Coordinates of C-alpha atoms in Angstrom, one line a residue:
M76 CA 109.9 -208.9 0.0
R77 CA 106.7 -209.2 -1.9
R78 CA 105.9 -206.3 -4.1
G79 CA 102.5 -204.7 -4.3
L80 CA 100.0 -202.1 -3.1
V81 CA 100.7 -202.2 0.6
T82 CA 99.8 -200.3 3.7
A83 CA 102.3 -200.1 6.5
A84 CA 101.6 -201.2 10.1
V85 CA 103.6 -201.9 13.2
L86 CA 103.0 -205.2 15.1
G87 CA 102.6 -205.0 18.8
L88 CA 101.8 -207.7 21.3
L89 CA 98.8 -206.9 23.6
G90 CA 97.7 -209.4 26.1
G91 CA 99.0 -212.3 24.0
V92 CA 97.0 -211.3 20.9
W93 CA 98.8 -209.9 17.8
T94 CA 97.4 -206.6 16.6
C95 CA 98.2 -204.1 13.9
V96 CA 99.0 -201.1 16.2
P97 CA 101.7 -200.2 18.6
D98 CA 101.1 -200.0 22.3
A99 CA 99.2 -196.8 23.0
P100 CA 98.2 -194.9 26.1
G101 CA 94.7 -195.9 27.1
A102 CA 94.4 -198.6 24.5
S103 CA 92.3 -201.6 25.6
V104 CA 92.4 -205.2 24.5
P105 CA 89.1 -206.6 23.2
G106 CA 87.4 -208.5 25.9
E107 CA 88.8 -206.4 28.7
G108 CA 87.2 -203.4 30.4
D109 CA 83.7 -202.1 30.4
A110 CA 81.8 -203.1 27.2
E111 CA 78.7 -201.0 28.0
G112 CA 77.4 -199.3 24.9
D113 CA 79.6 -201.2 22.5
T114 CA 76.8 -203.0 20.7
R115 CA 73.9 -200.7 20.9
T116 CA 71.9 -200.1 17.7
P117 CA 69.9 -196.9 17.0
D118 CA 66.8 -198.8 15.8
G119 CA 66.1 -200.4 19.2
G120 CA 67.2 -203.8 18.0
E121 CA 68.8 -206.4 20.2
P122 CA 72.6 -206.2 20.5
P123 CA 74.5 -209.1 19.1
S124 CA 74.8 -210.6 22.6
A125 CA 75.6 -209.6 26.1
D126 CA 79.3 -209.9 25.5
G127 CA 79.3 -208.3 22.1
G128 CA 79.6 -211.7 20.6
G129 CA 76.8 -211.7 18.1
T130 CA 76.0 -215.4 18.2
P131 CA 73.4 -215.6 15.5
P132 CA 69.8 -216.9 16.1
P133 CA 68.8 -220.2 14.5
D134 CA 68.5 -220.1 10.8
T135 CA 64.7 -220.1 10.5
G136 CA 64.6 -218.5 7.1
D137 CA 62.4 -215.7 8.4
D138 CA 64.0 -212.6 7.0
G139 CA 61.3 -210.0 7.2
G140 CA 59.7 -210.6 3.8
A141 CA 62.4 -212.7 2.2
P142 CA 61.6 -216.1 0.7
P143 CA 61.3 -218.5 3.7
G144 CA 64.5 -220.4 3.2
P145 CA 66.8 -222.3 0.8
H146 CA 65.0 -224.2 -2.0
S147 CA 61.6 -222.9 -0.9
G148 CA 60.3 -221.4 -4.1
P149 CA 61.2 -219.0 -6.9
G150 CA 61.0 -215.8 -4.8
P151 CA 59.8 -212.5 -6.2
W152 CA 61.7 -212.5 -9.6
P153 CA 61.1 -214.3 -12.9
D154 CA 62.1 -218.0 -12.8
E155 CA 63.0 -218.0 -16.5
P156 CA 66.4 -219.6 -17.3
I157 CA 68.0 -216.3 -18.4
V158 CA 66.7 -212.7 -18.1
D159 CA 68.5 -209.5 -19.1
Y160 CA 67.4 -207.3 -16.2
T161 CA 69.0 -204.2 -17.7
A162 CA 66.7 -204.4 -20.7
R163 CA 63.6 -205.7 -18.9
Y164 CA 63.7 -203.2 -16.1
A165 CA 65.4 -200.3 -17.8
L166 CA 68.3 -200.2 -15.3
G167 CA 70.8 -198.1 -17.2
P168 CA 74.5 -198.3 -16.2
V169 CA 75.4 -200.2 -13.0
Q170 CA 78.8 -200.5 -11.4
S171 CA 77.9 -202.9 -8.5
V172 CA 74.9 -205.0 -7.5
G173 CA 73.6 -206.5 -4.2
V174 CA 70.5 -208.3 -3.0
D175 CA 69.1 -208.1 0.5
A176 CA 67.3 -210.7 2.6
A177 CA 63.9 -209.5 1.3
G178 CA 64.9 -210.0 -2.3
H179 CA 65.3 -206.3 -3.2
I180 CA 68.0 -205.7 -5.7
W181 CA 70.4 -202.8 -4.9
L182 CA 72.3 -201.0 -7.6
L183 CA 75.2 -198.6 -7.4
E184 CA 76.4 -196.2 -10.1
G185 CA 78.7 -193.4 -9.1
D186 CA 76.9 -191.1 -6.6
R187 CA 73.5 -192.8 -7.3
I188 CA 71.9 -195.7 -5.4
G189 CA 69.0 -197.6 -7.0
V190 CA 66.6 -200.2 -5.7
L191 CA 64.6 -202.6 -7.7
R192 CA 62.1 -203.6 -5.1
A193 CA 60.9 -207.2 -5.0
G194 CA 58.1 -207.7 -7.5
T195 CA 58.3 -204.3 -9.1
D196 CA 59.3 -203.4 -12.7
R197 CA 61.3 -200.3 -12.3
A198 CA 64.2 -199.2 -10.1
V199 CA 64.0 -196.0 -8.1
W200 CA 67.3 -194.0 -7.9
T201 CA 68.5 -191.7 -5.3
R202 CA 71.5 -189.4 -5.7
G203 CA 73.9 -187.9 -3.2
V204 CA 73.3 -190.1 -0.1
G205 CA 75.7 -190.1 2.8
Q206 CA 79.4 -190.0 1.6
A207 CA 78.2 -189.2 -1.9
A208 CA 76.6 -185.9 -0.7
G209 CA 78.3 -183.0 -2.5
G210 CA 80.0 -185.1 -5.1
F211 CA 83.4 -186.8 -5.1
G212 CA 87.0 -185.4 -4.7
T213 CA 89.9 -185.2 -2.3
D214 CA 88.3 -182.4 -0.5
R215 CA 85.0 -184.2 -0.2
L216 CA 83.8 -187.2 1.9
A217 CA 85.0 -189.7 -0.7
T218 CA 86.8 -189.8 -4.0
G219 CA 84.4 -192.3 -5.4
S220 CA 82.0 -195.1 -4.7
S221 CA 83.0 -198.8 -5.0
V222 CA 80.6 -201.6 -4.1
I223 CA 77.1 -202.2 -2.7
C224 CA 76.0 -205.2 -0.6
G225 CA 72.6 -206.2 0.6
G226 CA 71.9 -206.7 4.3
E227 CA 68.6 -207.5 6.1
G228 CA 65.4 -206.7 4.3
G229 CA 65.5 -203.0 3.3
R230 CA 69.1 -202.4 4.3
A231 CA 72.3 -202.2 2.2
Y232 CA 76.0 -201.3 2.8
V233 CA 77.7 -198.9 0.4
G234 CA 81.5 -198.7 0.1
Y235 CA 83.5 -195.7 -0.7
L236 CA 87.1 -194.8 -1.7
T237 CA 89.5 -192.1 -0.5
Y238 CA 93.3 -191.7 -0.1
E239 CA 95.4 -193.4 2.6
L240 CA 96.9 -191.5 5.6
A241 CA 99.9 -193.6 6.4
T242 CA 102.4 -191.0 5.3
L243 CA 100.4 -187.8 5.8
P244 CA 102.2 -185.6 8.4
Y245 CA 100.5 -183.3 10.8
S246 CA 102.0 -180.4 12.7
C247 CA 101.4 -180.7 16.5
D248 CA 103.1 -180.4 19.8
T249 CA 104.3 -183.9 20.4
Q250 CA 107.4 -185.9 19.7
D251 CA 105.5 -189.2 19.3
W252 CA 106.1 -190.1 15.7
W253 CA 103.0 -192.3 15.5
R254 CA 100.7 -189.5 16.6
K255 CA 102.3 -187.1 14.2
H256 CA 102.6 -189.2 11.1
F257 CA 100.4 -192.3 11.1
A258 CA 96.7 -192.7 10.8
W259 CA 96.1 -191.6 14.4
I260 CA 92.7 -190.3 15.3
A261 CA 93.2 -187.9 18.2
G262 CA 90.3 -187.2 20.5
P263 CA 89.6 -183.9 22.3
G264 CA 92.3 -183.2 24.8
E265 CA 94.8 -185.6 23.2
P266 CA 97.9 -184.5 21.4
C267 CA 97.4 -183.5 17.8
Y268 CA 93.6 -183.0 18.0
S269 CA 92.0 -180.5 15.7
D270 CA 88.6 -180.3 14.0
A271 CA 90.4 -180.2 10.6
R272 CA 92.4 -183.4 11.4
L273 CA 89.3 -185.2 12.7
A274 CA 87.5 -184.4 9.4
E275 CA 90.1 -186.4 7.6
F276 CA 89.0 -189.5 9.3
R277 CA 85.4 -189.1 8.2
K278 CA 86.4 -189.8 4.6
G279 CA 85.8 -193.1 2.7
D280 CA 84.6 -196.2 4.6
L281 CA 81.1 -197.5 4.6
D282 CA 77.5 -196.2 4.7
V283 CA 74.5 -198.1 5.9
V284 CA 71.4 -197.1 3.9
R285 CA 67.7 -197.9 4.3
L286 CA 64.9 -198.3 1.8
Q287 CA 62.0 -195.8 2.3
A288 CA 58.3 -196.3 1.7
D289 CA 58.5 -194.4 -1.6
G290 CA 61.3 -196.5 -2.9
T291 CA 64.0 -193.9 -2.4
V292 CA 67.1 -194.5 -0.2
A293 CA 68.1 -192.6 3.0
L294 CA 71.3 -192.8 5.1
E295 CA 70.8 -194.9 8.2
E296 CA 74.3 -194.4 9.5
H297 CA 77.9 -194.0 8.5
L298 CA 79.1 -197.2 10.1
F299 CA 81.1 -196.5 13.2
R300 CA 80.0 -198.8 16.1
S301 CA 83.1 -200.9 16.8
V302 CA 82.6 -203.9 19.1
G303 CA 86.0 -203.1 20.7
T304 CA 86.0 -202.0 24.3
S305 CA 88.5 -199.2 23.5
N306 CA 85.9 -197.4 21.5
P307 CA 84.4 -194.3 23.2
A308 CA 82.6 -193.3 20.0
S309 CA 79.9 -195.9 20.5
D310 CA 77.9 -193.0 22.0
P311 CA 76.3 -191.3 19.0
R312 CA 76.5 -188.0 20.9
S313 CA 80.3 -188.2 21.1
P314 CA 82.3 -185.8 18.9
L315 CA 84.2 -189.0 17.7
A316 CA 81.0 -190.7 16.5
H317 CA 80.4 -191.3 12.8
I318 CA 84.0 -191.3 11.8
G319 CA 83.8 -194.6 10.1
L320 CA 85.8 -197.9 10.2
R321 CA 88.8 -198.0 12.4
N322 CA 90.7 -200.7 14.4
S323 CA 88.5 -202.4 17.0
N324 CA 91.4 -203.1 19.3
D325 CA 92.2 -199.3 19.4
W326 CA 89.9 -196.9 17.8
H327 CA 92.7 -194.3 17.4
Y328 CA 93.9 -196.1 14.3
D329 CA 92.2 -195.5 10.9
E330 CA 93.8 -198.1 8.7
D331 CA 90.7 -199.3 6.8
R332 CA 89.7 -196.3 4.7
M333 CA 88.7 -197.8 1.3
V334 CA 86.1 -200.5 0.8
L335 CA 87.0 -202.6 -2.2
S336 CA 84.7 -205.7 -1.9
C337 CA 81.8 -207.0 0.1
T338 CA 79.7 -210.1 0.6
R339 CA 76.7 -211.2 2.7
V340 CA 76.5 -214.6 4.3
M341 CA 73.4 -216.2 2.7
R342 CA 72.9 -219.2 4.9
G343 CA 74.3 -221.3 7.8
P344 CA 74.8 -220.3 11.4
F345 CA 76.2 -216.9 10.5
K346 CA 73.5 -216.0 8.0
G347 CA 73.2 -212.2 7.7
D348 CA 76.8 -211.3 8.6
V349 CA 78.4 -209.0 6.1
Y350 CA 82.1 -208.9 5.3
V351 CA 83.9 -206.1 3.6
G352 CA 87.4 -206.1 2.1
T353 CA 89.4 -202.9 2.4
N354 CA 92.8 -201.4 1.6
H355 CA 94.1 -203.0 4.8
G356 CA 92.1 -206.1 5.7
V357 CA 88.7 -207.7 6.2
T358 CA 86.0 -206.4 8.5
R359 CA 83.0 -208.4 9.9
I360 CA 79.7 -206.7 10.4
Q361 CA 76.5 -207.6 12.2
G362 CA 73.8 -205.0 11.7
L363 CA 75.4 -201.7 12.7
V364 CA 78.3 -203.2 14.7
Y365 CA 81.6 -204.3 13.3
S366 CA 84.9 -205.9 14.3
S367 CA 88.0 -204.8 12.4
H368 CA 90.1 -206.3 11.1
R369 CA 92.0 -209.4 9.9
H370 CA 94.4 -209.8 7.0
P371 CA 96.8 -212.3 5.5
A372 CA 99.9 -210.2 6.0
W373 CA 103.7 -210.6 5.7
Y374 CA 106.8 -208.9 7.1
E375 CA 109.1 -206.7 5.1
D376 CA 112.0 -208.3 7.0
E377 CA 110.9 -211.9 7.8
A378 CA 114.1 -212.6 9.9
S379 CA 113.4 -209.8 12.4
Q380 CA 109.6 -209.9 11.9
E381 CA 109.5 -206.1 11.4
G382 CA 107.6 -204.0 9.0
L383 CA 104.2 -205.7 8.7
R384 CA 102.7 -205.4 5.2
T385 CA 99.2 -205.9 3.8
A386 CA 97.7 -205.7 0.3
F387 CA 94.3 -204.6 -1.0
T388 CA 91.5 -207.1 -0.6
F389 CA 89.6 -207.3 -3.9
G390 CA 88.6 -210.9 -3.7
L391 CA 86.2 -212.0 -0.9
G392 CA 83.9 -215.1 -0.6
I393 CA 82.2 -217.5 1.8
A394 CA 83.0 -221.2 1.6
P395 CA 80.2 -223.8 2.0
N396 CA 81.2 -224.4 5.6
G397 CA 81.2 -220.7 6.4
D398 CA 84.9 -220.0 6.2
V399 CA 85.9 -216.6 4.9
L400 CA 87.9 -216.6 1.7
I401 CA 90.3 -213.7 1.2
A402 CA 92.2 -212.8 -1.9
T403 CA 94.5 -209.7 -1.9
D404 CA 96.8 -208.3 -4.5
E405 CA 99.5 -210.5 -3.0
K406 CA 98.5 -213.1 -0.4
L407 CA 95.6 -215.5 0.0
G408 CA 93.8 -216.5 3.2
I409 CA 91.1 -218.7 4.6
L410 CA 89.7 -217.7 8.0
R411 CA 87.4 -219.6 10.2
P412 CA 85.0 -217.1 11.9
S413 CA 84.1 -217.4 15.6
A414 CA 80.6 -217.3 17.1
S415 CA 81.6 -214.1 18.9
L416 CA 81.9 -211.0 16.9
R417 CA 84.1 -209.6 19.6
D418 CA 86.7 -212.3 18.9
F419 CA 86.9 -211.8 15.2
D420 CA 89.9 -209.4 15.2
K421 CA 92.0 -211.4 17.7
E422 CA 95.0 -212.5 15.7
M423 CA 96.5 -215.7 17.0
T424 CA 97.4 -217.2 13.6
W425 CA 96.6 -220.9 13.7
E426 CA 95.0 -220.9 17.1
G427 CA 92.5 -218.8 19.0
P428 CA 88.8 -218.3 18.5
A429 CA 89.0 -217.3 14.8
P430 CA 92.0 -219.1 13.4
W431 CA 93.5 -219.1 10.0
V432 CA 92.9 -222.3 8.1
Y433 CA 95.4 -221.1 5.5
Q434 CA 97.4 -218.0 4.5
G435 CA 100.1 -218.0 1.9
Y436 CA 101.3 -217.3 -1.6
N437 CA 101.0 -219.1 -4.9
D438 CA 104.6 -220.4 -5.0
R439 CA 104.2 -221.1 -8.7
I440 CA 104.4 -217.4 -9.3
P441 CA 108.0 -215.9 -8.9
N442 CA 108.2 -214.0 -5.7
G443 CA 108.5 -210.3 -6.5
V444 CA 109.9 -210.9 -10.0
D445 CA 107.0 -210.2 -12.2
G446 CA 105.0 -207.8 -10.1
D447 CA 101.9 -208.3 -8.1
D448 CA 99.7 -211.5 -8.2
L449 CA 96.6 -209.2 -8.5
W450 CA 94.0 -211.7 -7.2
R451 CA 90.5 -210.6 -8.0
G452 CA 88.3 -213.6 -7.1
I453 CA 88.2 -216.6 -4.7
A454 CA 85.6 -219.3 -4.4
Q455 CA 85.2 -222.8 -3.0
T456 CA 83.0 -225.5 -4.6
P457 CA 80.9 -227.9 -2.5
D458 CA 83.6 -230.6 -3.0
G459 CA 86.0 -228.4 -1.0
R460 CA 88.1 -227.3 -4.0
T461 CA 89.3 -223.7 -3.7
Y462 CA 89.9 -221.6 -6.8
V463 CA 91.5 -218.2 -7.2
G464 CA 91.6 -215.9 -10.2
S465 CA 94.0 -213.1 -11.1
I466 CA 93.4 -210.2 -13.4
E467 CA 96.8 -211.0 -15.1
R468 CA 97.7 -214.5 -14.1
G469 CA 94.7 -216.7 -14.9
L470 CA 92.7 -219.2 -12.9
W471 CA 94.3 -221.5 -10.4
R472 CA 93.1 -224.4 -8.2
M473 CA 94.5 -224.5 -4.7
D474 CA 94.8 -228.1 -3.5
G475 CA 95.0 -228.3 0.3
P476 CA 95.8 -226.5 2.4
R477 CA 97.0 -228.4 5.5
R478 CA 98.1 -226.7 8.7
P479 CA 101.8 -226.3 9.5
D480 CA 103.5 -229.4 10.8
G481 CA 105.4 -227.5 13.5
T482 CA 108.6 -227.2 11.6
R483 CA 107.5 -224.3 9.4
G484 CA 107.2 -220.7 10.3
P485 CA 104.0 -219.4 12.0
W486 CA 102.8 -217.5 8.9
Q487 CA 103.1 -220.4 6.5
A488 CA 100.9 -223.3 5.4
D489 CA 101.2 -225.9 2.6
A490 CA 99.1 -225.8 -0.5
T491 CA 99.7 -226.9 -4.1
F492 CA 98.6 -224.5 -6.9
V493 CA 97.6 -225.8 -10.3
E494 CA 96.9 -223.4 -13.2
L495 CA 93.9 -224.5 -15.2
E496 CA 94.0 -224.5 -19.0
G497 CA 91.0 -224.0 -21.2
L498 CA 90.1 -220.4 -20.9
P499 CA 90.8 -218.0 -23.8
T500 CA 92.3 -215.4 -21.5
R501 CA 94.3 -215.1 -18.3
R502 CA 92.3 -212.0 -17.2
V503 CA 90.0 -213.3 -14.5
Q504 CA 87.8 -210.7 -12.8
A505 CA 85.3 -212.6 -10.7
L506 CA 84.6 -216.2 -9.4
Q507 CA 81.4 -217.8 -8.0
A508 CA 80.8 -221.4 -7.0
T509 CA 77.2 -222.8 -7.2
D510 CA 75.5 -225.6 -5.4
D511 CA 75.6 -228.0 -8.4
G512 CA 79.4 -228.1 -8.2
S513 CA 80.1 -225.6 -11.0
L514 CA 82.5 -222.7 -10.9
F515 CA 81.5 -219.6 -12.9
V516 CA 84.5 -217.6 -14.1
G517 CA 84.0 -214.0 -15.1
T518 CA 86.8 -212.6 -17.3
A519 CA 87.8 -209.1 -18.2
D520 CA 87.7 -209.6 -21.9
A521 CA 86.1 -212.9 -22.9
G522 CA 82.8 -213.0 -21.1
L523 CA 81.5 -215.7 -18.7
W524 CA 82.7 -219.3 -18.5
R525 CA 81.5 -222.3 -16.5
L526 CA 83.9 -224.9 -15.1
L527 CA 81.8 -228.1 -14.9
P528 CA 81.8 -230.2 -11.7
D529 CA 84.4 -232.5 -13.2
G530 CA 86.9 -229.7 -12.6
S531 CA 88.4 -229.7 -16.1
T532 CA 85.7 -228.9 -18.7
F533 CA 85.0 -225.2 -19.5
Q534 CA 81.8 -224.1 -21.3
K535 CA 81.2 -220.6 -22.6
V536 CA 78.0 -219.0 -21.2
E537 CA 76.2 -217.6 -24.2
D538 CA 73.5 -215.0 -24.6
L539 CA 75.1 -212.5 -22.3
R540 CA 75.7 -208.9 -23.3
G541 CA 79.2 -207.5 -22.7
G542 CA 82.6 -209.2 -22.6
H543 CA 83.9 -207.7 -19.3
V544 CA 82.4 -209.4 -16.3
K545 CA 82.5 -207.0 -13.4
Q546 CA 80.8 -209.0 -10.7
L547 CA 79.1 -212.4 -9.9
L548 CA 76.6 -212.8 -7.1
Y549 CA 74.8 -216.0 -6.2
D550 CA 71.6 -216.3 -4.2
P551 CA 70.9 -219.9 -3.2
T552 CA 67.9 -219.0 -0.9
V553 CA 65.4 -219.4 -3.8
T554 CA 64.6 -222.2 -6.2
P555 CA 66.0 -222.2 -8.8
P556 CA 69.0 -220.3 -7.4
M557 CA 69.8 -216.9 -9.0
L558 CA 73.2 -216.1 -10.4
Y559 CA 73.6 -212.4 -11.0
I560 CA 76.1 -211.5 -13.8
L561 CA 77.1 -207.8 -14.0
T562 CA 79.0 -207.0 -17.2
D563 CA 80.0 -203.7 -18.8
S564 CA 76.8 -203.8 -20.8
A565 CA 74.1 -205.4 -18.7
L566 CA 72.9 -207.1 -15.5
T567 CA 71.7 -210.6 -16.3
V568 CA 70.3 -213.4 -14.1
L569 CA 70.7 -217.1 -14.8
R570 CA 68.4 -219.6 -13.1
G571 CA 68.6 -223.4 -13.4
R572 CA 71.4 -223.4 -16.0

């Protein structure tokens, strides 16, 4: 068995689609039943599609004030080769950064959200929005904040942390173990319902926030609108509304409680989609509607296929062809998204509308001998090479993968891993590929490095403050493209280097 930070789940078969919950009374399979109300948005916007699919509009580049498209101009920010944004714009400490489709730069630091509006010279900060209201703690809406990700112009997504509920017992009049002990959200009239218990499920998860005319930030919504047809809480008037992320195939299960990573699709047919990595899997979001979740998982007992296990998703990226790149503490995955948002959570492994291209382990690392793999970054360069970085095990190139040949198990695929030499450390914190074929490698203790398009030559990126790279963010929609580098000391942007 792989060792690591894991969350338990039971695997049931519903309608031929593998899911992460057991059969439950009243549970519906995505695509069945009445979908009315599943995709409504409070701002009067159009739903993703009539079937909840979310097939995106043509990529016209019109993003409500954003630069009109890839390689169309410099955008609203300096086009100098390197700018220390922390010094120039007096940003102060920042733990996470995002950019929305209008070019606004979003900043997160503890219980504060800042916005450096496009073309301005100072960020405006707002404290105590949404889950951060009232501060952090186990008795509050969150124990801390985690990441921020830009959305459409003027919108951002803010992730929060809390504790897991997998082993938290509740006292109630039922003999059903799952309803008593697992992350089961009971509705009014169902066994185990209470106001206190329902309050537990409002913790953590994801806020959607909006930029106001004065530059401050206000809560738009605590994301809760699942595309799944089993979701009665799509009605904002429901007592079950606003309880955050939960399984789209059965809203009763609250497995995704901590948001650990996020990324916005910058271009291509799914431009504007947002993905978040959690303590349990990966959720896909279109506007205020989500589909949750998918994960590269494994069984505690492979022979009996019992005891499904997942690991925390700290590494998340988008390949040049739109594939979703997933790096957990243990396992790696490449997922091909469907046009339909409703289909995203349908687990059919190598088949179906959103199949896995790859999921597996780095077999060069001893299985369960030396602890977790602790993957923190994953990226794919334009030549199709996939790279993964670990906070303890260095930088690796993943050659392949190729789909199973029919003689292997359904959860296996072939790939060859090669550890790359040339970095002064094995502590890799973040990866980002760029259009020129380079791979930028952010380390935890040796600054930023660039792997040249030849795939073997490393160059140190000089003139950056701070040796611990916390985040790398690439915006290819402007010319020259912008590479945001967030370190423990500064936010710096490289252009044309």
